[in-house]
PDB file of C-alpha atoms in Angstrom:
ATOM      1  CA  VAL H 186      80.607 192.720 103.048  1.00 60.00           C
ATOM      2  CA  PRO H 187      81.426 196.342 102.217  1.00 70.00           C
ATOM      3  CA  LEU H 188      82.079 198.588 105.146  1.00 90.00           C
ATOM      4  CA  VAL H 189      83.164 202.205 105.494  1.00 94.00           C
ATOM      5  CA  GLU H 190      86.006 203.214 107.757  1.00 96.00           C
ATOM      6  CA  SER H 191      86.440 206.732 109.113  1.00 97.00           C
ATOM      7  CA  GLY H 192      87.930 208.704 111.977  1.00 98.00           C
ATOM      8  CA  GLY H 193      91.605 208.646 111.120  1.00 98.00           C
ATOM      9  CA  GLY H 194      93.872 211.643 111.265  1.00 98.00           C
ATOM     10  CA  LEU H 195      97.129 213.094 112.473  1.00 98.00           C
ATOM     11  CA  VAL H 196      97.793 212.863 116.197  1.00 98.00           C
ATOM     12  CA  GLN H 197     100.789 213.326 118.441  1.00 98.00           C
ATOM     13  CA  PRO H 198     102.302 210.408 120.342  1.00 98.00           C
ATOM     14  CA  GLY H 199     100.239 209.727 123.437  1.00 98.00           C
ATOM     15  CA  GLY H 200      97.109 211.036 121.789  1.00 98.00           C
ATOM     16  CA  SER H 201      93.826 209.306 121.016  1.00 98.00           C
ATOM     17  CA  LEU H 202      91.586 208.649 118.047  1.00 98.00           C
ATOM     18  CA  ARG H 203      88.335 206.789 117.614  1.00 98.00           C
ATOM     19  CA  LEU H 204      87.847 204.952 114.351  1.00 98.00           C
ATOM     20  CA  SER H 205      84.427 203.986 113.051  1.00 97.00           C
ATOM     21  CA  CYS H 206      83.405 201.040 110.909  1.00 95.00           C
ATOM     22  CA  ALA H 207      79.930 201.503 109.484  1.00 93.00           C
ATOM     23  CA  ALA H 208      77.602 199.309 107.513  1.00 86.00           C
ATOM     24  CA  SER H 209      74.937 200.351 105.072  1.00 79.00           C
ATOM     25  CA  GLY H 210      71.753 198.403 104.694  1.00 78.00           C
ATOM     26  CA  PHE H 211      72.441 195.630 107.150  1.00 78.00           C
ATOM     27  CA  THR H 212      73.080 195.128 110.821  1.00 80.00           C
ATOM     28  CA  LEU H 213      76.539 194.383 112.085  1.00 83.00           C
ATOM     29  CA  ASP H 214      75.121 192.356 114.966  1.00 82.00           C
ATOM     30  CA  SER H 215      75.165 189.258 112.775  1.00 85.00           C
ATOM     31  CA  TYR H 216      78.880 189.521 112.060  1.00 90.00           C
ATOM     32  CA  ALA H 217      82.212 189.433 113.723  1.00 93.00           C
ATOM     33  CA  ILE H 218      84.119 192.632 112.941  1.00 95.00           C
ATOM     34  CA  THR H 219      87.875 192.579 112.577  1.00 96.00           C
ATOM     35  CA  TRP H 220      90.048 195.689 112.433  1.00 97.00           C
ATOM     36  CA  PHE H 221      93.263 195.508 110.432  1.00 98.00           C
ATOM     37  CA  ARG H 222      96.063 197.903 109.646  1.00 98.00           C
ATOM     38  CA  GLN H 223      98.764 198.185 107.058  1.00 98.00           C
ATOM     39  CA  ALA H 224     101.830 200.301 107.597  1.00 97.00           C
ATOM     40  CA  PRO H 225     104.028 201.383 104.683  1.00 93.00           C
ATOM     41  CA  GLY H 226     106.167 198.510 103.501  1.00 95.00           C
ATOM     42  CA  LYS H 227     104.535 196.024 105.840  1.00 96.00           C
ATOM     43  CA  GLU H 228     101.909 193.347 105.499  1.00 97.00           C
ATOM     44  CA  ARG H 229      98.360 193.930 106.586  1.00 97.00           C
ATOM     45  CA  GLU H 230      97.808 192.655 110.123  1.00 97.00           C
ATOM     46  CA  GLY H 231      94.895 192.050 112.435  1.00 97.00           C
ATOM     47  CA  VAL H 232      94.548 194.535 115.265  1.00 98.00           C
ATOM     48  CA  SER H 233      91.319 193.717 117.049  1.00 98.00           C
ATOM     49  CA  CYS H 234      88.130 191.751 116.649  1.00 97.00           C
ATOM     50  CA  SER H 235      84.627 191.794 118.145  1.00 95.00           C
ATOM     51  CA  THR H 236      82.847 188.484 117.890  1.00 91.00           C
ATOM     52  CA  MET H 237      79.143 187.986 117.418  1.00 79.00           C
ATOM     53  CA  HIS H 238      78.586 186.185 120.662  1.00 71.00           C
ATOM     54  CA  ASN H 239      78.965 187.016 124.321  1.00 74.00           C
ATOM     55  CA  GLY H 240      80.834 190.236 123.704  1.00 78.00           C
ATOM     56  CA  GLY H 241      84.037 188.412 122.922  1.00 91.00           C
ATOM     57  CA  THR H 242      87.016 190.464 121.819  1.00 95.00           C
ATOM     58  CA  TRP H 243      90.569 189.897 120.629  1.00 96.00           C
ATOM     59  CA  TYR H 244      93.516 192.262 120.514  1.00 97.00           C
ATOM     60  CA  ALA H 245      96.950 191.990 118.991  1.00 97.00           C
ATOM     61  CA  ASP H 246      99.641 192.065 121.650  1.00 98.00           C
ATOM     62  CA  SER H 247     100.955 195.342 120.258  1.00 97.00           C
ATOM     63  CA  VAL H 248      97.710 197.175 121.090  1.00 98.00           C
ATOM     64  CA  LYS H 249      96.495 195.405 124.232  1.00 98.00           C
ATOM     65  CA  GLY H 250      95.674 197.845 126.982  1.00 97.00           C
ATOM     66  CA  ARG H 251      95.609 200.787 124.549  1.00 98.00           C
ATOM     67  CA  PHE H 252      92.883 199.949 122.009  1.00 98.00           C
ATOM     68  CA  THR H 253      89.261 199.084 122.750  1.00 98.00           C
ATOM     69  CA  ILE H 254      86.734 197.718 120.294  1.00 97.00           C
ATOM     70  CA  SER H 255      83.034 198.338 120.849  1.00 95.00           C
ATOM     71  CA  ARG H 256      79.715 198.204 119.042  1.00 92.00           C
ATOM     72  CA  ASP H 257      76.745 200.535 118.705  1.00 89.00           C
ATOM     73  CA  SER H 258      73.995 198.408 117.248  1.00 85.00           C
ATOM     74  CA  ALA H 259      71.587 201.310 116.818  1.00 85.00           C
ATOM     75  CA  LYS H 260      74.130 203.154 114.695  1.00 86.00           C
ATOM     76  CA  LYS H 261      75.275 199.984 112.897  1.00 88.00           C
ATOM     77  CA  THR H 262      78.805 200.979 113.779  1.00 92.00           C
ATOM     78  CA  VAL H 263      81.815 199.337 115.385  1.00 94.00           C
ATOM     79  CA  TYR H 264      84.397 201.584 116.978  1.00 97.00           C
ATOM     80  CA  LEU H 265      88.080 201.224 117.667  1.00 98.00           C
ATOM     81  CA  GLN H 266      89.107 203.548 120.454  1.00 98.00           C
ATOM     82  CA  MET H 267      92.850 204.054 120.280  1.00 98.00           C
ATOM     83  CA  ASN H 268      94.616 205.611 123.250  1.00 98.00           C
ATOM     84  CA  ASN H 269      98.266 206.293 124.005  1.00 98.00           C
ATOM     85  CA  LEU H 270      99.055 206.159 120.321  1.00 98.00           C
ATOM     86  CA  LYS H 271     102.614 205.481 119.239  1.00 98.00           C
ATOM     87  CA  PRO H 272     104.433 206.270 115.988  1.00 97.00           C
ATOM     88  CA  GLU H 273     104.397 202.554 115.178  1.00 97.00           C
ATOM     89  CA  ASP H 274     100.593 202.700 115.086  1.00 98.00           C
ATOM     90  CA  THR H 275     100.852 204.766 111.921  1.00 98.00           C
ATOM     91  CA  ALA H 276      99.026 202.848 109.215  1.00 98.00           C
ATOM     92  CA  VAL H 277      95.905 202.671 107.105  1.00 98.00           C
ATOM     93  CA  TYR H 278      93.209 200.998 109.154  1.00 98.00           C
ATOM     94  CA  TYR H 279      90.538 198.758 107.673  1.00 97.00           C
ATOM     95  CA  CYS H 280      87.611 196.756 108.988  1.00 96.00           C
ATOM     96  CA  ALA H 281      85.933 193.646 107.689  1.00 95.00           C
ATOM     97  CA  ALA H 282      82.828 191.649 108.586  1.00 93.00           C
ATOM     98  CA  ASP H 283      82.549 187.888 108.584  1.00 92.00           C
ATOM     99  CA  TYR H 284      80.980 185.117 110.630  1.00 90.00           C
ATOM    100  CA  THR H 285      84.131 184.891 112.719  1.00 90.00           C
ATOM    101  CA  CYS H 286      87.283 186.865 113.351  1.00 93.00           C
ATOM    102  CA  VAL H 287      89.433 186.516 110.261  1.00 92.00           C
ATOM    103  CA  SER H 288      92.958 186.978 109.009  1.00 93.00           C
ATOM    104  CA  PRO H 289      93.729 189.413 106.184  1.00 93.00           C
ATOM    105  CA  THR H 290      94.002 186.597 103.640  1.00 93.00           C
ATOM    106  CA  MET H 291      90.382 185.682 104.262  1.00 93.00           C
ATOM    107  CA  VAL H 292      89.010 189.087 103.275  1.00 92.00           C
ATOM    108  CA  ALA H 293      87.852 189.322  99.675  1.00 89.00           C
ATOM    109  CA  ASN H 294      86.767 192.950  99.519  1.00 88.00           C
ATOM    110  CA  TRP H 295      88.444 195.830 101.294  1.00 91.00           C
ATOM    111  CA  GLY H 296      87.111 199.298 101.927  1.00 91.00           C
ATOM    112  CA  GLN H 297      89.066 202.500 101.408  1.00 94.00           C
ATOM    113  CA  GLY H 298      90.470 202.418 104.905  1.00 96.00           C
ATOM    114  CA  THR H 299      91.284 205.406 107.077  1.00 98.00           C
ATOM    115  CA  GLN H 300      94.774 206.822 107.552  1.00 98.00           C
ATOM    116  CA  VAL H 301      96.167 207.152 111.059  1.00 98.00           C
ATOM    117  CA  THR H 302      99.406 209.083 111.418  1.00 98.00           C
ATOM    118  CA  VAL H 303     101.119 209.394 114.785  1.00 98.00           C
ATOM    119  CA  SER H 304     103.846 211.987 114.681  1.00 96.00           C
ATOM    120  CA  PRO H 305     105.210 214.777 116.891  1.00 94.00           C
TER     121      PRO H 305
END
């Protein structure tokens, strides 16, 4: 399911960004949304997921307590609020929709992603 990521940018360590994952033509309420990231020279990894049911969420250990995933059904958008950013959060961030939270190998079609750079 094609999605559009936005909201990346350059931020200093300790700063915040809010990424958006938007759908066109369909509601995201019927899907679990997983955020991924890929840093230079590293494999793509899951960062966070919002399940379809009961407001369930998952976070990678590296972002727990700093990142928050949320949904705005009216805007057909899922957000990733990123606080206290660290240089190691620098990566291209992607989102994907499926019936459950997924690993990168389960995603067939990727969007363009949005670049997040954390640097002094």
